[in-house]
Structures are given as C-alpha cells and as structure tokens.
CSV table of C-alpha atoms and ligand atoms in Angstrom, one decimal:
chain,number,residue,atom,x,y,z
A,1,UNK,CA,-133.5,54.7,3.2
A,2,UNK,CA,-130.2,54.5,4.0
A,3,UNK,CA,-128.0,51.6,3.0
A,4,UNK,CA,-125.5,49.9,5.2
A,5,UNK,CA,-122.2,49.4,3.4
A,6,UNK,CA,-120.1,46.9,4.6
A,7,UNK,CA,-116.6,48.1,5.1
A,8,UNK,CA,-113.7,46.3,3.7
A,9,UNK,CA,-111.9,43.6,5.7
A,10,UNK,CA,-108.7,45.2,6.7
A,11,UNK,CA,-105.7,43.3,7.4
A,12,UNK,CA,-102.5,43.8,9.5
A,13,UNK,CA,-99.2,45.3,8.0
A,14,UNK,CA,-97.6,42.4,9.6
A,15,UNK,CA,-97.7,38.9,7.8
A,16,UNK,CA,-97.6,35.1,9.5
A,17,UNK,CA,-95.5,32.9,6.8
A,18,UNK,CA,-96.9,35.3,4.0
A,19,UNK,CA,-100.3,35.4,4.8
A,20,UNK,CA,-102.3,38.1,5.3
A,21,UNK,CA,-104.0,38.4,9.2
A,22,UNK,CA,-107.4,40.0,9.2
A,23,UNK,CA,-108.0,43.0,11.5
A,24,UNK,CA,-111.8,42.6,12.4
A,25,UNK,CA,-114.3,45.8,12.9
A,26,UNK,CA,-116.6,46.5,15.8
A,27,UNK,CA,-119.5,44.8,13.3
A,28,UNK,CA,-116.9,41.4,12.3
A,29,UNK,CA,-116.5,41.7,16.4
A,30,UNK,CA,-120.0,41.4,17.0
A,31,UNK,CA,-120.6,38.8,14.7
A,32,UNK,CA,-117.7,36.8,16.6
A,33,UNK,CA,-119.3,37.5,20.0
A,34,UNK,CA,-122.7,35.8,18.9
A,35,UNK,CA,-120.7,32.7,17.3
A,36,UNK,CA,-118.4,32.2,20.3
A,37,UNK,CA,-121.6,32.5,22.3
A,38,UNK,CA,-123.1,29.6,20.6
A,39,UNK,CA,-119.8,27.4,20.7
A,40,UNK,CA,-119.2,28.7,25.3
A,41,UNK,CA,-123.1,27.6,25.4
A,42,UNK,CA,-123.0,24.3,23.6
A,43,UNK,CA,-120.0,23.3,26.0
A,44,UNK,CA,-122.0,24.8,29.4
A,45,UNK,CA,-125.0,22.3,27.8
A,46,UNK,CA,-123.2,19.1,27.3
A,47,UNK,CA,-121.2,19.6,30.8
A,48,UNK,CA,-123.7,17.8,32.7
A,49,UNK,CA,-124.4,14.6,30.7
A,50,UNK,CA,-120.4,14.1,30.6
A,51,UNK,CA,-120.6,10.9,32.8
A,52,UNK,CA,-120.0,7.1,33.1
A,53,UNK,CA,-121.5,5.0,30.5
A,54,UNK,CA,-122.8,7.6,28.0
A,55,UNK,CA,-120.8,7.1,24.6
A,56,UNK,CA,-119.3,9.9,22.8
A,57,UNK,CA,-121.1,9.9,19.7
A,58,UNK,CA,-124.1,10.5,22.0
A,59,UNK,CA,-122.2,13.4,23.2
A,60,UNK,CA,-121.4,14.8,19.8
A,61,UNK,CA,-125.4,14.6,18.9
A,62,UNK,CA,-126.0,16.6,22.0
A,63,UNK,CA,-123.6,19.1,20.4
A,64,UNK,CA,-125.0,18.4,17.3
A,65,UNK,CA,-128.7,19.4,18.1
A,66,UNK,CA,-127.7,22.2,20.8
A,67,UNK,CA,-125.3,24.3,17.3
A,68,UNK,CA,-127.9,23.9,14.7
A,69,UNK,CA,-131.2,24.9,16.6
A,70,UNK,CA,-129.1,27.9,17.7
A,71,UNK,CA,-129.0,28.7,14.2
A,72,UNK,CA,-125.4,27.5,13.5
A,73,UNK,CA,-124.0,24.5,11.7
A,74,UNK,CA,-121.0,23.0,12.6
A,75,UNK,CA,-117.8,24.2,11.1
A,76,UNK,CA,-116.3,20.3,11.5
A,77,UNK,CA,-118.5,18.8,9.4
A,78,UNK,CA,-117.3,17.8,5.8
A,79,UNK,CA,-114.3,20.2,7.2
A,80,UNK,CA,-111.1,18.3,5.0
A,81,UNK,CA,-113.6,15.4,5.2
A,82,UNK,CA,-114.1,15.2,9.1
A,83,UNK,CA,-117.9,14.2,9.9
A,84,UNK,CA,-118.6,14.5,13.1
A,85,UNK,CA,-119.9,18.3,14.8
A,86,UNK,CA,-117.6,18.0,17.5
A,87,UNK,CA,-114.0,16.2,18.4
A,88,UNK,CA,-113.9,14.4,21.8
A,89,UNK,CA,-110.2,13.1,22.9
A,90,UNK,CA,-110.3,10.6,25.7
A,91,UNK,CA,-107.3,10.6,28.4
A,92,UNK,CA,-104.3,9.8,25.9
A,93,UNK,CA,-105.6,11.2,22.7
A,94,UNK,CA,-104.6,15.0,22.4
A,95,UNK,CA,-106.6,16.5,19.9
A,96,UNK,CA,-109.3,15.3,16.8
A,97,UNK,CA,-110.7,12.6,18.6
A,98,UNK,CA,-113.9,10.5,16.6
A,99,UNK,CA,-116.8,10.7,18.6
A,100,UNK,CA,-117.6,6.9,18.6
A,101,UNK,CA,-121.2,5.3,19.4
A,102,UNK,CA,-118.8,2.0,20.7
A,103,UNK,CA,-116.9,4.5,23.1
A,104,UNK,CA,-118.2,4.2,26.5
A,105,UNK,CA,-116.8,6.9,29.1
A,106,UNK,CA,-115.8,5.2,32.2
A,107,UNK,CA,-115.4,7.1,35.6
A,108,UNK,CA,-111.7,8.2,36.0
A,109,UNK,CA,-111.3,9.7,32.5
A,110,UNK,CA,-110.6,13.3,31.1
A,111,UNK,CA,-112.3,14.0,28.0
A,112,UNK,CA,-112.0,17.3,25.9
A,113,UNK,CA,-114.8,18.5,23.5
A,114,UNK,CA,-114.0,21.0,21.0
A,115,UNK,CA,-116.8,22.3,18.9
A,116,UNK,CA,-116.9,25.2,16.4
A,117,UNK,CA,-120.0,25.9,15.5
A,118,UNK,CA,-120.2,28.9,12.0
A,119,UNK,CA,-123.2,30.9,12.4
A,120,UNK,CA,-124.0,33.4,9.5
A,121,UNK,CA,-120.4,33.4,8.0
A,122,UNK,CA,-118.6,33.7,11.2
A,123,UNK,CA,-117.1,30.8,13.7
A,124,UNK,CA,-116.6,30.2,17.4
A,125,UNK,CA,-114.4,27.9,18.9
A,126,UNK,CA,-113.9,26.7,22.0
A,127,UNK,CA,-113.0,23.1,23.9
A,128,UNK,CA,-112.4,22.2,27.6
A,129,UNK,CA,-111.6,18.8,29.5
A,130,UNK,CA,-114.0,17.8,31.8
A,131,UNK,CA,-113.4,15.2,34.5
A,132,UNK,CA,-115.4,11.9,34.8
A,133,UNK,CA,-116.4,11.0,38.1
A,134,UNK,CA,-113.2,11.1,40.3
A,135,UNK,CA,-110.3,11.2,38.4
A,136,UNK,CA,-106.6,10.6,39.4
A,137,UNK,CA,-104.2,13.3,41.1
A,138,UNK,CA,-102.2,13.3,38.2
A,139,UNK,CA,-105.0,14.0,36.0
A,140,UNK,CA,-106.3,16.5,38.0
A,141,UNK,CA,-102.9,17.9,37.7
A,142,UNK,CA,-102.8,17.7,34.6
A,143,UNK,CA,-106.5,19.5,33.9
A,144,UNK,CA,-105.3,22.0,36.3
A,145,UNK,CA,-102.3,23.1,35.1
A,146,UNK,CA,-103.5,23.2,30.9
A,147,UNK,CA,-106.5,25.9,32.2
A,148,UNK,CA,-103.5,27.7,34.1
A,149,UNK,CA,-101.9,27.6,30.9
A,150,UNK,CA,-104.4,28.7,28.4
A,151,UNK,CA,-105.2,32.0,31.1
A,152,UNK,CA,-101.9,32.9,31.6
A,153,UNK,CA,-101.5,33.0,27.5
A,154,UNK,CA,-104.5,34.8,27.7
A,155,UNK,CA,-102.9,37.2,30.2
A,156,UNK,CA,-100.2,38.3,27.4
A,157,UNK,CA,-102.4,39.4,25.0
A,158,UNK,CA,-102.7,43.4,24.6
A,159,UNK,CA,-101.8,45.5,21.8
A,160,UNK,CA,-98.1,45.7,21.8
A,161,UNK,CA,-97.6,42.3,23.3
A,162,UNK,CA,-96.1,39.4,20.8
A,163,UNK,CA,-97.6,36.0,19.8
A,164,UNK,CA,-94.4,35.2,21.6
A,165,UNK,CA,-94.9,36.1,24.7
A,166,UNK,CA,-98.2,34.1,24.5
A,167,UNK,CA,-96.5,30.9,23.8
A,168,UNK,CA,-93.7,31.8,26.6
A,169,UNK,CA,-96.5,31.9,29.0
A,170,UNK,CA,-97.9,29.2,28.6
A,171,UNK,CA,-94.9,26.8,27.9
A,172,UNK,CA,-93.7,28.0,31.5
A,173,UNK,CA,-96.9,27.1,33.3
A,174,UNK,CA,-96.5,23.3,31.7
A,175,UNK,CA,-92.9,23.2,32.6
A,176,UNK,CA,-93.8,24.7,36.1
A,177,UNK,CA,-95.5,21.8,36.7
A,178,UNK,CA,-93.5,19.2,35.0
A,179,UNK,CA,-95.8,18.7,31.9
A,180,UNK,CA,-95.0,19.3,28.0
A,181,UNK,CA,-96.8,21.3,25.6
A,182,UNK,CA,-97.7,19.6,22.0
A,183,UNK,CA,-95.9,21.6,19.4
A,184,UNK,CA,-97.1,19.6,16.5
A,185,UNK,CA,-100.6,21.3,16.7
A,186,UNK,CA,-101.2,25.4,16.9
A,187,UNK,CA,-104.1,28.2,17.9
A,188,UNK,CA,-104.9,29.9,14.8
A,189,UNK,CA,-106.8,33.4,13.6
A,190,UNK,CA,-110.5,32.8,13.2
A,191,UNK,CA,-113.3,34.8,11.8
A,192,UNK,CA,-114.9,34.1,8.2
A,193,UNK,CA,-112.6,31.5,7.8
A,194,UNK,CA,-112.1,28.8,10.4
A,195,UNK,CA,-108.4,28.5,10.5
A,196,UNK,CA,-106.7,31.7,9.4
A,197,UNK,CA,-103.5,33.6,10.0
A,198,UNK,CA,-101.9,33.7,12.5
A,199,UNK,CA,-100.7,30.6,13.7
A,200,UNK,CA,-100.8,30.6,17.7
A,201,UNK,CA,-97.7,28.7,18.9
A,202,UNK,CA,-98.2,27.1,22.7
A,203,UNK,CA,-94.5,27.9,23.0
A,204,UNK,CA,-91.6,30.3,22.0
A,205,UNK,CA,-89.8,33.2,23.1
A,206,UNK,CA,-91.2,36.6,24.7
A,207,UNK,CA,-90.7,39.3,22.6
A,208,UNK,CA,-90.5,37.5,19.3
A,209,UNK,CA,-93.2,37.0,16.5
A,210,UNK,CA,-96.2,38.8,15.6
A,211,UNK,CA,-97.2,42.2,17.2
A,212,UNK,CA,-100.6,42.1,18.6
A,213,UNK,CA,-103.1,45.1,17.1
A,214,UNK,CA,-106.5,45.5,18.0
A,215,UNK,CA,-108.9,43.7,15.7
A,216,UNK,CA,-106.8,40.8,15.5
A,217,UNK,CA,-108.6,37.4,16.7
A,218,UNK,CA,-107.7,33.9,17.4
A,219,UNK,CA,-107.8,31.1,19.3
A,220,UNK,CA,-105.2,29.8,22.0
A,221,UNK,CA,-105.5,25.9,22.5
A,222,UNK,CA,-102.8,24.3,24.7
A,223,UNK,CA,-102.6,21.3,24.8
A,224,UNK,CA,-100.1,19.7,27.4
A,225,UNK,CA,-98.9,16.1,27.9
A,226,UNK,CA,-98.1,14.5,31.3
A,227,UNK,CA,-94.8,12.7,29.2
A,228,UNK,CA,-92.9,14.0,26.0
A,229,UNK,CA,-95.0,16.7,23.5
A,230,UNK,CA,-94.7,13.7,20.9
A,231,UNK,CA,-97.6,12.7,19.0
A,232,UNK,CA,-98.4,10.7,16.5
A,233,UNK,CA,-101.8,10.4,14.6
A,234,UNK,CA,-103.5,7.4,14.1
A,235,UNK,CA,-104.6,5.2,11.1
A,236,UNK,CA,-108.0,7.0,10.8
A,237,UNK,CA,-105.9,10.0,9.9
A,238,UNK,CA,-107.7,12.2,12.8
A,239,UNK,CA,-106.9,10.7,15.8
A,240,UNK,CA,-103.7,12.2,17.6
A,241,UNK,CA,-102.6,10.5,20.8
A,242,UNK,CA,-99.5,10.9,22.5
A,243,UNK,CA,-96.8,8.8,21.3
A,244,UNK,CA,-96.1,7.4,25.1
A,245,UNK,CA,-99.6,6.5,26.0
A,246,UNK,CA,-99.6,9.5,28.6
A,247,UNK,CA,-102.2,11.6,29.7
A,248,UNK,CA,-103.1,14.4,27.9
A,249,UNK,CA,-105.5,17.9,28.4
A,250,UNK,CA,-106.5,20.7,26.4
A,251,UNK,CA,-108.6,23.8,26.8
A,252,UNK,CA,-109.2,26.4,24.1
A,253,UNK,CA,-110.9,30.0,24.4
A,254,UNK,CA,-111.1,32.2,21.1
A,255,UNK,CA,-109.8,35.9,21.8
A,256,UNK,CA,-110.1,39.5,20.3
A,257,UNK,CA,-107.3,41.6,20.9
A,258,UNK,CA,-108.8,44.8,22.1
A,259,UNK,CA,-107.7,48.6,22.2
A,260,UNK,CA,-107.1,48.2,25.9
A,261,UNK,CA,-106.5,44.6,26.1
A,262,UNK,CA,-108.2,41.0,25.0
A,263,UNK,CA,-111.8,40.2,25.2
A,264,UNK,CA,-112.6,36.4,25.6
A,265,UNK,CA,-115.1,35.8,23.9
A,266,UNK,CA,-115.7,32.1,24.5
A,267,UNK,CA,-116.3,32.4,28.3
A,268,UNK,CA,-118.4,29.8,29.9
A,269,UNK,CA,-121.3,31.0,32.5
A,270,UNK,CA,-119.4,30.4,35.3
A,271,UNK,CA,-116.3,32.0,33.8
A,272,UNK,CA,-118.6,35.1,32.9
A,273,UNK,CA,-120.2,35.0,36.6
A,274,UNK,CA,-116.4,35.0,38.1
A,275,UNK,CA,-116.1,38.0,35.7
A,276,UNK,CA,-112.6,36.9,34.0
A,277,UNK,CA,-111.2,39.0,31.7
B,301,MF3,N1,-111.9,23.0,16.6
B,301,MF3,C1,-110.9,22.2,16.2
B,301,MF3,C2,-109.6,23.4,16.2
B,301,MF3,O1,-109.5,23.9,17.2
B,301,MF3,C3,-110.2,21.9,14.6
B,301,MF3,C4,-111.1,20.6,14.5
B,301,MF3,S1,-111.1,20.0,12.8
B,301,MF3,C5,-111.9,18.8,12.8
B,301,MF3,O2,-109.2,23.9,16.2
B,301,MF3,F1,-111.8,18.6,11.4
B,301,MF3,F2,-110.9,17.8,13.5
B,301,MF3,F3,-113.1,18.8,13.2
B,302,CO,CO1,-109.0,26.2,17.2
B,303,CO,CO1,-111.4,23.8,18.7
C-alpha cells in the first residue's frame, strides 16, 4: 500500500526579526481551510445570540460548545494562562476582553468576539464586531471603517506585494475616517503555530517590509479607535482598553497568499454568499 509521505515544512528565505516564515503546501492549506471554517462558523452561530441582557460568559460558553462539537479545541484555553474559549471586548475594550458572567450587554454596545479553534493541529483565527440594538452614529461609523480597513488590507495581498502595503492601506482608511489604528497589537502568521512569524502591522509604508510569497498564511486584525491610538493593559494582565476610554472596534480574518492573489479562509456565510475575494 502506498504511504502518504508528509512533506517537510518549507520556509521563506526571508525572516521576520530573525524568525522563520512558514510557506504552507496544499495539504497545509487544506487543513487551514477546515480550521478556519470552524472559526467562521462559530461566529455565524453566536451572532444571533449577541443581544441586550446576555452575559459575555454565556456567549463564550456557546462558542466553546460549538468549537468542541466541531472537533476542535479553543486554542486560547491555557494559552499563556488565558482560561476562556474566546475574547469578548466591549466598547472601549480594544482586545483580549475576558468573558464574565457579570458583564451584561446593553443596547448601544459594540462587542468584538474573537475565536481561535485548533482543529487537528491547525489554528483558525477570526473576530467580528457586533452591534447590540441601535448604536450611536459614531459607533456605526467606527465599526464600518474598521471593516473597510480590514478589506483594504486584504485587497493588497498578492505575491510580490509587501506587508507595508497591507499596513499602509489599513491606516489610510482609518485616517480617512478620522480614526486611529492601534499600534501595540498586530496580526500574525498562523498555522500549526497560533502566533507565528510574520508580524502583520496595521500601519506602515507601502513598498516596505516582508515581500509576500504564495504559501504564507497570516491574520489581518486591525483595531481602530475613535480617539487616540494609545491603549493600556488592565491589572488582570489581559483586558486592553483605550487610554482615553474612546470606542474601539476590530475585525480579523485569516488569509492565505495564493499563486494569483489571496484566499480569505475565515469568511462568514454572508461574505461567502456575496462572493468576497
Ligand atoms: N485571538 C487572538 C488573536 O487574534 C489571540 C487571543 S490570545 C488570548 O491573535 F490568550 F488572549 F486569548
Ligand atoms: Co489573531
Ligand atoms: Co483572534
């Protein structure tokens, strides 16, 4: 009987801060499609539950149950001591909000849910900012601009483009709407390793940085603030808030560089129906 010989992991000749950048083969890409579909489906599942009165711990429990039922493990559990299946960040919380039974959503809130299932050794990673009931015009503009910024970044991804092109496109959208981009957190390579090289900054100069090659897989996950880009980490060591307490929104997709351009691996059902990318 013929035995499938697992191909060795290939790496780019470029390094990022001395770290090797994996180039994934077709089998790796197929595994990533599956993990990323679980991630997208988790958010599709939880979306209708994001309503006034619900606790963020309840939403986290729904996400955890769904990820486990799909055969995956939430990669965030026991990750550097984190103990939850998702990060849920409300209003001025920029990222890494800890789900809590006492944190109840209220009409007018904007809430980011970020999930990272580990399926058969491969990681998916995606987040969306949801609106609870009717939100302010400012919140609507911020959420819309953040989504637009993510897709402006994705629109730059193709072989030969640079990560500087991605970051510059994101920051230009933010600036155009009068918002700032968070600098203290970035996207990341992803695959068998949850947070791998390269770092994907959400600002930068076009034409600079790592040159994209087919087989690279990374997240793009811009955080836009209504006020300044400055953030601070709370005493719980996770919850990160805007320094000026202004609103913050985030969207995250996991993307693969293909021979001809980009494949977005974490599209929602709605985005797939609209045939985005
Ligand atoms: N999902 C986050 C990201 O986009 C990482 C969360 S790590 C945790 O990279 F430990 F805070 F959950
Ligand atoms: Co990520
Ligand atoms: Co994430």
